């Protein structure tokens, strides 16, 4: 069960939090360590005769334990909660911390006071309790000119350099709106037509049709690339990530020559699939039509001169430059600074920017009088150009040109784009109607679960504060999975007759997909769910669900069994993880056995079973998002493929075998075996099996 629970982290916490309103959970911590929290925003903290002295923003605060007021330069300021001393630690409420920071840095301004305090609280909680080393936040109201920016924590904890509004973070795929703007600027100039095939501008572009679905790369248009409907392969991993303090230009400059032997994913224009490689092509397009043979330098020069400089984003760039003296380092966790790793394929996600520069961009783009594009073209970019997004994009519902569309639990419509590299995780969200924008970026892997929820919570708070919108609670919002059962329920044992009736209705084999098959049966008067050597014991609770015991009760976990359209369904719920996993019962055992038999791998596949590690093909190339894979055979003899990451144990996904070829989802896996050495190629990245 423990392994089972860990696997469930793959369900996608960010999406769950976004949909359920779980973002507000950040606000539930009542107290924070005073010294650490104030130092996270650059304050100086000291003690004097039992009082805490805080120097922040040019102000001197005196805080007295158990007092209901603090003093700011001799003037009393009411606190929400007195400072407390607990077990030798001085604690301050998150609300009071936010209040003092705002009054010190905004001189008591009432503009978006609630939003500023809330954003400050989230930033402080994230960097003192949330496992994030550094975070930067910007909030703008382009209608009124309001801007608030604040850095939290450390850009370089080893050197003691704190994050401020000018600290540069790599914003990953939040770069894509800027790439889309560059293309649209050239559309306005008449140099690009959205419905002209890409090969008209870049004749050497060519890809093979999908081995399964077909397709013709000659028909891919610029519009399809901008809306992720081109059918181009999702990623080309070679040189996607690089290590060091210089950009490797060959990633963009050599990609075209490597694509003719690669396959498309599907027929062009027929469906949505988020494709980083398509954005590399758009960067090449920008460089080509502006007369550059060096695609990397041409793209960087165009975006510098036509987007970043006109807006005043003077410290931002798609390239690492000598002027970047205030770049945040990256962290795998608190105290674990890692080597400097950046995106090599620039136009897909290499941009470095700061809260200050992103605030300037949000003002320009949302303000109705942009330096970048006509208002009609900005509106056109923000329109939905595709729907039916794949599940990897949940909870977003549609895609424009470089912008995703979604809805917060409160019903507020948002557009924006997130980004994640190896260490940095970012989101930028807009309420276009109210001209409010929020930018959040983090420098730690834990930010993958924080950047989007924090940005969404801040945006929602700002919209409510500006408009007076009354947010009606969505049923279950803020409660997530726990809304599906009663956490206070007590055991309600079943009689012998009830146990027999339950097994008659719900006993059997349930298919939990990549987590395997679990068999529900009655063993020695106890309902069990088992898979291999793992046995869960289920006890009915007073709310009708079943608590989960694996040696001991697993907190926050329940099973439920329901009938849906005549089909028995087992539902596993883990409120601590924000995960809900339903599984249908396998009722036609003969058909199931036949399906399993048809999926059994050929005997010669055994030569490829093992652990594979990424091997750089060029100096400085890294691939930390896919460093190690496990190729294995499951208990039925089917081929599986599992990615090993720092965040969760590997979960084997079934490989598809089609006419002698192996596929992981829609991506071909190219296996070779020579002289006892097994290798595989996945999207241009090379992996070699352990000997």
XYZ file of C-alpha atoms in Angstrom:
691
model
C 0.000 0.000 0.000
C 2.851 2.366 0.774
C 4.189 1.855 -2.732
C 0.653 2.239 -4.042
C 0.206 5.544 -2.219
C 3.515 6.898 -3.458
C 2.606 6.094 -7.031
C -0.497 8.200 -6.724
C 1.596 11.369 -6.568
C 1.739 11.064 -10.340
C -1.920 12.053 -10.554
C -0.962 15.724 -10.721
C -1.260 17.761 -7.552
C -1.097 21.127 -9.274
C -4.117 20.347 -11.414
C -6.088 19.006 -8.472
C -5.340 22.067 -6.361
C -6.266 24.397 -9.218
C -9.636 22.774 -9.835
C -10.735 22.245 -6.247
C -9.688 25.535 -4.815
C -7.018 23.775 -2.784
C -4.775 26.777 -3.385
C -6.310 28.348 -0.303
C -4.679 25.660 1.826
C -1.563 27.815 1.868
C -3.382 30.219 4.173
C -4.147 27.673 6.857
C -0.848 27.815 8.779
C -1.464 30.093 11.764
C 2.092 30.907 12.836
C 5.516 31.173 11.232
C 9.026 31.433 12.709
C 9.545 35.182 13.137
C 13.268 35.575 12.444
C 13.359 33.226 9.452
C 10.245 34.755 7.910
C 11.379 38.373 8.199
C 14.845 37.506 6.934
C 13.204 35.871 3.908
C 12.165 39.363 2.754
C 15.485 40.992 3.563
C 14.735 42.357 7.040
C 17.284 42.582 9.859
C 16.081 41.013 13.109
C 17.529 41.420 16.589
C 16.509 41.243 20.268
C 16.679 44.073 22.814
C 15.541 43.560 26.428
C 12.934 40.954 25.518
C 11.618 42.860 22.497
C 12.116 41.964 18.848
C 13.592 44.745 16.711
C 12.923 44.462 12.976
C 14.552 46.790 10.434
C 12.664 46.567 7.143
C 12.015 48.967 4.266
C 13.587 51.874 6.129
C 11.308 51.375 9.139
C 12.101 50.236 12.657
C 9.523 47.926 14.189
C 9.400 46.952 17.849
C 7.488 43.739 18.563
C 6.721 42.660 22.116
C 5.662 39.075 22.883
C 2.014 38.781 24.023
C 1.294 42.431 23.073
C -1.687 43.241 20.810
C 0.146 46.185 19.190
C 3.518 46.735 17.520
C 5.347 50.007 17.070
C 6.408 51.334 13.671
C 8.860 54.204 14.248
C 7.099 54.966 17.524
C 3.524 54.695 16.196
C 1.193 51.941 17.398
C -0.071 49.438 14.823
C -2.710 46.892 15.831
C -1.780 43.257 15.272
C -4.152 40.472 14.335
C -2.535 38.120 16.879
C 0.073 38.757 19.570
C 3.634 37.527 19.016
C 4.056 34.230 20.876
C 6.914 32.239 22.391
C 6.564 28.470 22.018
C 9.283 26.015 23.066
C 11.921 28.708 22.777
C 10.783 29.830 19.317
C 9.315 33.245 18.526
C 6.278 32.912 16.262
C 4.272 35.492 14.344
C 0.993 34.994 12.551
C 1.158 34.930 8.776
C -1.394 37.757 8.684
C 0.744 40.031 10.897
C 3.878 39.199 8.948
C 2.129 40.209 5.730
C 0.753 43.384 7.329
C 4.157 44.556 8.570
C 5.854 43.784 5.251
C 3.187 45.706 3.329
C 3.216 48.733 5.610
C 6.999 48.839 5.383
C 7.319 48.522 1.620
C 4.140 50.161 0.387
C 4.109 53.026 2.930
C 0.672 52.013 4.100
C -0.957 52.101 0.657
C -4.514 50.784 0.594
C -4.307 49.741 -3.082
C -4.886 45.984 -3.228
C -4.033 45.793 0.484
C -5.703 42.399 0.931
C -3.994 41.003 -2.161
C -0.588 42.267 -1.086
C -0.950 40.808 2.393
C -2.204 37.507 0.999
C 0.567 37.296 -1.616
C 3.154 38.140 1.015
C 1.810 35.423 3.263
C 1.987 32.835 0.458
C 5.516 33.860 -0.446
C 6.678 33.685 3.149
C 4.977 30.366 3.818
C 6.413 28.881 0.622
C 9.980 29.854 1.534
C 9.811 29.081 5.246
C 7.622 25.978 5.321
C 6.976 24.967 1.715
C 10.393 23.581 0.784
C 11.161 26.404 -1.664
C 14.478 28.253 -1.432
C 13.463 31.327 -3.433
C 10.293 32.801 -4.939
C 9.448 36.046 -6.717
C 5.957 37.511 -7.238
C 4.546 40.407 -9.269
C 0.942 41.656 -9.312
C -0.298 44.362 -11.702
C -3.502 46.176 -12.500
C -2.914 47.533 -15.990
C -6.020 49.701 -15.790
C -4.845 51.753 -12.787
C -1.080 51.328 -13.132
C -0.787 49.431 -9.842
C 2.317 47.272 -9.409
C 3.475 45.210 -6.457
C 6.605 43.062 -6.505
C 8.433 41.117 -3.839
C 11.170 38.526 -3.611
C 11.256 35.860 -0.921
C 14.070 33.625 0.257
C 17.388 33.140 -1.470
C 18.678 33.381 -5.028
C 21.965 31.884 -3.829
C 21.746 30.479 -0.325
C 25.441 29.574 -0.249
C 26.465 33.172 -0.878
C 23.625 34.671 1.134
C 22.120 36.470 -1.890
C 18.416 37.102 -1.421
C 15.705 37.193 -4.067
C 14.465 40.674 -4.983
C 12.267 42.036 -7.766
C 15.264 42.141 -10.117
C 16.454 38.553 -9.551
C 16.360 36.590 -12.818
C 14.633 33.210 -12.980
C 14.456 30.926 -15.991
C 10.746 30.962 -16.775
C 10.606 27.857 -18.978
C 7.509 27.573 -21.147
C 6.245 30.922 -19.899
C 8.632 31.999 -22.681
C 6.192 30.715 -25.291
C 3.897 33.797 -25.255
C 6.965 35.866 -26.183
C 7.806 33.522 -29.065
C 4.177 33.799 -30.221
C 4.351 37.618 -30.023
C 7.488 37.587 -32.189
C 5.669 35.549 -34.840
C 2.603 37.799 -34.689
C 4.774 40.898 -35.084
C 6.058 39.428 -38.346
C 2.461 38.626 -39.327
C 1.648 42.319 -38.827
C 4.630 43.228 -41.011
C 3.380 40.955 -43.781
C 6.418 38.649 -43.597
C 4.462 35.639 -42.304
C 1.012 34.322 -43.192
C -0.616 32.116 -40.580
C -2.099 29.679 -43.089
C 0.964 29.285 -45.285
C 2.816 25.958 -44.864
C 5.957 26.182 -42.762
C 8.034 24.650 -45.568
C 7.392 27.763 -47.677
C 9.588 29.712 -45.259
C 11.909 26.840 -44.264
C 12.079 24.485 -47.281
C 14.493 22.009 -45.666
C 11.961 21.156 -42.940
C 10.805 17.574 -43.296
C 9.503 14.768 -41.089
C 8.291 11.252 -41.719
C 4.574 10.537 -41.393
C 3.468 8.871 -38.195
C 4.124 5.138 -38.452
C 0.625 4.515 -37.094
C -1.451 7.556 -38.072
C 0.169 9.025 -41.174
C 0.439 12.753 -41.882
C 2.331 15.051 -44.248
C 4.793 17.567 -42.799
C 4.568 19.669 -45.988
C 1.045 20.674 -44.916
C 1.926 21.978 -41.434
C 1.034 25.671 -41.239
C 2.270 28.437 -38.962
C -1.188 28.547 -37.368
C -0.931 24.860 -36.477
C 2.450 25.389 -34.818
C 1.152 28.324 -32.759
C -1.881 26.361 -31.565
C -0.080 23.020 -30.928
C -2.133 21.210 -33.583
C 0.634 20.601 -36.120
C 1.162 16.877 -35.528
C 4.893 17.547 -35.158
C 6.554 15.241 -32.619
C 6.013 16.421 -29.060
C 9.657 16.870 -28.088
C 13.138 16.554 -29.474
C 15.186 15.904 -26.364
C 18.689 16.194 -27.749
C 20.277 19.396 -26.405
C 17.020 20.438 -24.751
C 18.810 20.923 -21.419
C 22.380 22.142 -21.160
C 24.725 22.685 -18.226
C 27.065 25.655 -17.812
C 27.011 29.416 -18.073
C 26.864 29.685 -21.864
C 24.084 28.817 -24.245
C 24.745 25.985 -26.679
C 23.619 27.315 -30.051
C 23.653 23.996 -31.872
C 20.407 22.953 -30.225
C 18.444 25.305 -32.473
C 20.912 25.490 -35.343
C 21.192 21.720 -35.900
C 17.643 20.554 -35.208
C 16.340 20.824 -38.771
C 18.952 18.461 -40.158
C 18.012 15.786 -37.621
C 14.246 15.790 -38.202
C 13.897 14.007 -41.602
C 14.393 10.625 -39.888
C 11.873 11.466 -37.131
C 8.160 10.730 -37.234
C 5.181 13.007 -36.743
C 2.788 12.138 -33.914
C -0.473 12.406 -35.846
C -2.043 13.883 -38.968
C -1.496 17.630 -39.096
C -4.375 19.838 -37.944
C -6.476 17.029 -36.487
C -5.869 17.302 -32.738
C -4.050 19.140 -29.945
C -0.751 17.985 -28.494
C 1.569 20.247 -26.537
C 4.757 20.195 -28.610
C 7.971 21.905 -27.516
C 9.509 21.035 -30.871
C 6.866 23.121 -32.636
C 8.020 26.173 -30.673
C 11.609 25.485 -31.691
C 10.385 25.611 -35.290
C 8.676 28.949 -34.628
C 11.948 30.367 -33.308
C 13.701 29.164 -36.452
C 10.923 30.770 -38.500
C 11.465 34.146 -36.801
C 15.190 34.003 -37.504
C 14.782 32.819 -41.110
C 12.291 35.435 -42.270
C 14.386 38.204 -40.680
C 17.447 37.144 -42.653
C 19.480 35.099 -40.164
C 21.201 31.799 -40.864
C 22.165 31.402 -37.215
C 18.736 30.606 -35.828
C 19.672 30.989 -32.172
C 21.337 34.386 -32.581
C 18.678 35.594 -35.000
C 15.820 34.694 -32.674
C 17.531 36.205 -29.619
C 18.345 39.413 -31.498
C 14.802 39.815 -32.798
C 13.161 39.268 -29.415
C 15.651 41.552 -27.670
C 15.097 44.398 -30.141
C 11.372 44.029 -30.818
C 9.870 42.762 -27.558
C 12.111 43.157 -24.534
C 13.693 46.551 -25.236
C 10.468 48.357 -26.297
C 8.779 47.253 -23.060
C 11.778 48.116 -20.893
C 12.649 44.512 -19.995
C 16.332 45.391 -20.122
C 17.550 42.558 -17.899
C 15.586 39.768 -19.607
C 16.739 37.630 -22.514
C 16.379 34.250 -24.202
C 20.184 33.922 -24.004
C 22.591 33.864 -21.090
C 24.517 37.135 -21.296
C 27.453 38.643 -19.350
C 25.056 41.294 -18.019
C 23.150 38.640 -16.060
C 24.732 39.164 -12.647
C 21.599 38.564 -10.610
C 20.504 35.087 -11.726
C 18.995 32.703 -9.216
C 20.658 29.355 -8.737
C 18.567 26.185 -8.901
C 17.765 23.805 -6.063
C 16.507 20.257 -5.754
C 15.497 21.099 -2.171
C 16.324 23.325 0.758
C 20.102 23.233 1.217
C 20.620 21.341 -2.055
C 21.962 23.777 -4.628
C 22.467 22.099 -7.998
C 24.563 22.839 -11.064
C 23.303 25.550 -13.397
C 21.056 23.859 -15.961
C 19.167 25.742 -18.663
C 17.096 25.153 -21.792
C 19.172 24.895 -24.949
C 16.334 25.037 -27.485
C 15.756 28.730 -26.861
C 12.349 29.574 -28.305
C 10.715 26.656 -26.478
C 11.606 27.909 -23.014
C 15.004 29.488 -22.323
C 13.963 33.019 -21.332
C 15.319 34.545 -18.122
C 13.268 37.291 -16.509
C 12.439 38.972 -13.193
C 9.326 40.111 -11.358
C 10.145 43.695 -12.347
C 10.475 42.930 -16.054
C 7.441 40.654 -16.130
C 5.381 43.367 -14.416
C 6.379 45.748 -17.228
C 5.298 43.155 -19.786
C 1.941 42.508 -18.119
C 1.206 46.246 -17.994
C 2.024 46.608 -21.682
C 0.159 43.536 -22.869
C -2.981 44.080 -20.773
C -3.133 47.869 -20.815
C -4.834 48.400 -24.166
C -2.022 50.448 -25.770
C 0.784 47.967 -26.318
C 4.210 48.666 -27.765
C 4.212 45.123 -29.137
C 1.097 44.433 -31.201
C -2.171 46.000 -32.238
C -4.976 45.431 -29.782
C -6.842 43.343 -32.345
C -3.909 40.964 -32.681
C -3.463 40.727 -28.914
C -7.147 39.840 -28.657
C -6.716 37.313 -31.466
C -3.782 35.644 -29.671
C -5.843 35.376 -26.505
C -8.787 33.751 -28.281
C -9.248 30.009 -28.118
C -7.806 28.418 -31.250
C -8.312 24.856 -30.138
C -10.247 22.888 -27.577
C -10.330 19.275 -26.407
C -6.895 19.596 -24.830
C -5.168 16.407 -23.778
C -5.254 15.436 -20.115
C -1.672 16.611 -19.533
C -2.976 20.202 -19.793
C -5.722 19.834 -17.158
C -7.338 21.910 -15.782
C -6.928 24.240 -18.775
C -9.652 23.959 -21.374
C -8.369 25.582 -24.561
C -5.250 27.008 -26.210
C -4.776 30.285 -28.055
C -1.475 31.366 -29.570
C 0.925 30.869 -26.668
C -1.805 31.190 -24.033
C -3.841 28.574 -22.180
C -7.440 29.150 -21.092
C -8.867 27.933 -17.793
C -11.402 28.657 -15.069
C -10.694 28.994 -11.356
C -12.928 27.249 -8.838
C -14.545 30.656 -8.214
C -15.623 30.856 -11.867
C -13.067 33.537 -12.828
C -11.779 32.982 -16.372
C -8.005 33.115 -16.752
C -5.463 32.960 -19.555
C -1.757 32.499 -19.162
C 1.113 30.065 -19.418
C 3.162 28.132 -16.904
C 6.678 26.869 -17.265
C 8.893 24.270 -15.656
C 12.525 23.420 -16.279
C 14.688 21.286 -14.017
C 14.650 23.562 -10.968
C 12.621 26.634 -11.903
C 8.819 26.554 -11.969
C 6.754 29.549 -13.055
C 3.260 30.699 -13.905
C 1.797 33.878 -15.377
C -1.982 34.297 -15.221
C -4.285 37.092 -16.459
C -7.855 38.133 -15.875
C -8.083 39.954 -19.212
C -11.459 41.584 -18.546
C -10.204 43.220 -15.344
C -6.663 43.806 -16.692
C -5.047 42.052 -13.736
C -1.915 39.958 -14.118
C 0.092 37.794 -11.709
C 3.576 36.353 -12.167
C 5.114 33.779 -9.803
C 8.459 32.034 -10.212
C 10.367 29.625 -7.964
C 13.897 28.202 -8.023
C 13.280 24.799 -6.390
C 11.805 21.541 -7.662
C 9.061 21.790 -5.019
C 7.805 24.764 -7.022
C 6.159 22.375 -9.478
C 3.406 21.999 -6.882
C 3.345 25.666 -5.851
C 3.797 28.133 -8.707
C 0.408 27.629 -10.361
C -1.675 27.342 -7.156
C 0.002 30.440 -5.673
C -0.511 32.461 -8.875
C -4.152 31.366 -9.122
C -4.889 32.191 -5.480
C -3.321 35.649 -5.767
C -5.161 36.421 -9.001
C -8.474 35.378 -7.509
C -7.863 37.557 -4.444
C -6.950 40.554 -6.599
C -10.029 40.223 -8.819
C -12.319 39.924 -5.800
C -10.689 42.939 -4.152
C -10.909 45.102 -7.294
C -14.401 44.195 -8.447
C -16.191 43.308 -5.228
C -17.075 39.991 -6.799
C -18.816 37.700 -4.341
C -17.276 34.291 -4.785
C -19.838 31.597 -4.169
C -18.249 28.465 -2.867
C -18.262 25.628 -5.362
C -19.483 22.433 -3.675
C -16.389 20.726 -2.360
C -14.094 23.635 -3.304
C -11.280 24.019 -0.846
C -11.853 20.506 0.421
C -10.760 18.505 -2.588
C -10.851 14.751 -2.174
C -11.938 14.886 1.466
C -15.298 16.288 0.296
C -16.040 12.806 -1.038
C -16.176 11.278 2.422
C -16.569 12.220 6.065
C -13.129 12.495 7.733
C -14.835 12.107 11.117
C -16.595 8.867 10.185
C -16.211 5.973 12.616
C -15.932 2.222 11.950
C -19.244 0.518 11.217
C -18.518 -3.240 11.113
C -20.474 -5.389 8.664
C -22.430 -8.468 9.624
C -21.742 -11.828 8.030
C -24.744 -11.351 5.752
C -23.631 -7.829 4.756
C -20.125 -9.071 3.951
C -21.538 -11.814 1.728
C -23.835 -9.344 -0.068
C -20.963 -6.906 -0.599
C -18.659 -9.517 -2.124
C -21.482 -10.780 -4.329
C -21.952 -7.274 -5.711
C -18.416 -5.852 -5.685
C -15.963 -8.741 -5.382
C -13.566 -9.317 -8.261
C -10.641 -7.943 -10.251
C -10.250 -4.158 -10.705
C -8.029 -2.522 -13.313
C -6.134 0.465 -11.869
C -4.250 1.027 -15.134
C -0.527 1.632 -14.614
C -0.907 0.759 -10.930
C -1.899 -2.764 -11.842
C -4.772 -5.100 -11.064
C -6.189 -5.349 -7.542
C -8.416 -8.217 -6.451
C -11.195 -7.555 -3.923
C -12.337 -10.590 -1.924
C -13.287 -11.808 1.550
C -10.419 -13.358 3.557
C -11.077 -14.662 7.078
C -14.079 -12.369 7.459
C -12.188 -9.260 6.265
C -12.615 -7.466 2.938
C -9.213 -7.257 1.246
C -7.820 -5.697 -1.900
C -4.590 -7.306 -3.031
C -2.004 -7.038 -5.788
C 0.950 -9.402 -5.707
C 2.319 -9.447 -2.166
C 0.516 -6.245 -1.144
C -2.692 -6.787 0.823
C -4.972 -3.982 1.961
C -7.609 -4.566 4.630
C -10.813 -2.558 4.261
C -13.154 -1.618 7.106
C -16.549 -0.052 6.423
C -17.044 3.382 7.974
C -20.219 5.131 9.102
C -20.342 7.201 5.877
C -20.336 4.056 3.695
C -16.706 4.321 2.556
C -13.928 1.951 3.635
C -10.839 2.869 5.612
C -7.549 1.461 4.350
C -5.242 -0.562 6.583
C -1.816 -1.880 5.617
C -0.374 -3.005 8.927
C -1.731 0.294 10.259
C -4.456 2.627 9.071
C -3.321 4.912 6.254
C -4.379 8.466 7.223
C -6.583 10.317 4.777
C -7.169 7.308 2.536
C -10.489 5.655 1.734
C -12.007 3.225 -0.732
C -15.482 3.503 -2.167
C -17.405 0.989 -4.276
C -20.221 2.102 -6.581
C -22.241 0.822 -9.528
C -22.051 3.006 -12.641
C -24.273 2.022 -15.569
C -24.245 -1.574 -14.388
C -20.449 -1.566 -13.996
C -18.811 -2.040 -10.582
C -16.201 0.642 -9.928
C -13.673 0.810 -7.112
C -12.508 4.331 -6.183
C -9.345 4.959 -4.194
C -9.185 8.374 -2.484
C -6.086 9.933 -0.872
C -6.951 13.356 0.494
C -3.385 14.026 1.639
C -2.299 13.706 -1.986
C -5.334 15.279 -3.589
C -5.795 12.108 -5.626
C -8.867 10.205 -6.790
C -8.318 7.036 -8.792
C -11.348 5.089 -10.105
C -11.000 1.583 -11.515
C -13.618 -0.495 -13.368
C -14.093 -4.141 -12.477
C -13.015 -6.702 -15.038
C -16.243 -8.641 -15.610
C -15.374 -10.505 -18.823
C -12.412 -12.522 -17.590
C -12.008 -14.489 -20.824
C -11.828 -11.324 -22.910
C -9.417 -9.810 -20.386
C -7.166 -12.874 -20.516
C -7.196 -12.765 -24.318
C -6.246 -9.085 -24.242
C -3.387 -9.783 -21.833
C -2.166 -12.646 -24.019
C -2.172 -10.394 -27.083
C 0.002 -7.859 -25.246
C 2.700 -10.301 -24.152
C 6.072 -9.197 -25.518
C 7.976 -11.393 -28.002
C 10.645 -13.643 -26.508
C 13.497 -11.614 -28.005
C 12.392 -8.526 -26.060
C 14.131 -9.947 -22.987
C 17.453 -8.706 -24.391
C 16.275 -5.126 -23.821
C 15.084 -5.494 -20.219
C 17.084 -3.422 -17.748
C 17.924 0.016 -16.393
C 18.900 2.666 -18.957
C 20.838 5.852 -18.259
C 21.033 8.994 -20.346
C 24.264 9.437 -22.312
C 25.194 12.927 -23.575
C 25.883 13.142 -27.285
C 27.370 16.627 -27.101
C 29.406 18.407 -24.428
C 27.245 19.975 -21.750
C 24.072 18.098 -22.673
C 21.938 16.921 -19.763
C 18.519 15.360 -19.595
C 17.521 15.460 -15.963
C 13.786 15.205 -16.687
C 14.465 11.786 -18.152
C 17.814 10.663 -16.747
C 16.984 7.011 -16.120
C 14.386 4.595 -17.488
C 13.488 1.060 -16.485
C 12.434 -1.346 -19.209
C 10.795 -4.431 -17.715
C 8.280 -7.209 -18.148
C 5.254 -7.171 -15.850
C 3.743 -10.226 -14.187
C 1.896 -11.062 -17.417
C 4.972 -10.748 -19.635
C 4.023 -7.357 -21.104
C 6.700 -4.758 -21.864
C 6.663 -1.718 -19.560
C 8.568 1.548 -19.501
C 9.093 3.530 -16.285
C 10.763 6.893 -15.792
C 12.884 7.394 -12.678
C 12.595 10.900 -11.213
C 13.502 12.542 -7.900
C 9.803 13.085 -7.152
C 8.205 9.646 -7.163
C 8.980 5.964 -7.562
C 8.820 4.607 -11.123
C 5.413 3.574 -12.416
C 5.586 1.200 -15.371
C 3.554 2.225 -18.428
C 2.694 -0.410 -21.016
C 4.556 -0.174 -24.312
C 2.672 -0.611 -27.559
C 4.019 -3.112 -30.082
C 2.849 -2.334 -33.606
C 4.180 -4.030 -36.748
C 7.580 -4.686 -35.224
C 7.950 -1.227 -33.653
C 7.747 -0.190 -30.006
C 5.958 2.964 -28.854
C 5.783 4.750 -25.525
C 2.412 6.499 -25.810
C 2.818 8.025 -29.315
C 6.609 8.284 -29.217
C 8.672 5.571 -30.933
C 11.285 3.792 -28.841
C 14.180 2.703 -31.015
C 15.990 -0.262 -29.427
C 19.344 -1.579 -30.620
C 21.476 -4.474 -29.351
C 25.059 -4.848 -30.524
C 28.007 -6.642 -28.921
C 26.039 -7.182 -25.733
C 25.187 -3.478 -25.337
C 21.540 -2.451 -25.414
C 20.624 1.164 -26.252
C 17.426 3.033 -26.873
C 16.596 6.324 -28.547
C 13.683 8.381 -27.240
C 12.955 11.615 -29.104
C 16.610 12.059 -30.058
C 18.001 11.360 -26.585
C 20.288 8.357 -26.185
C 20.118 5.897 -23.284
C 22.415 2.921 -22.602
C 21.543 -0.076 -20.440
C 23.532 -0.830 -17.315
C 25.962 -3.688 -17.821
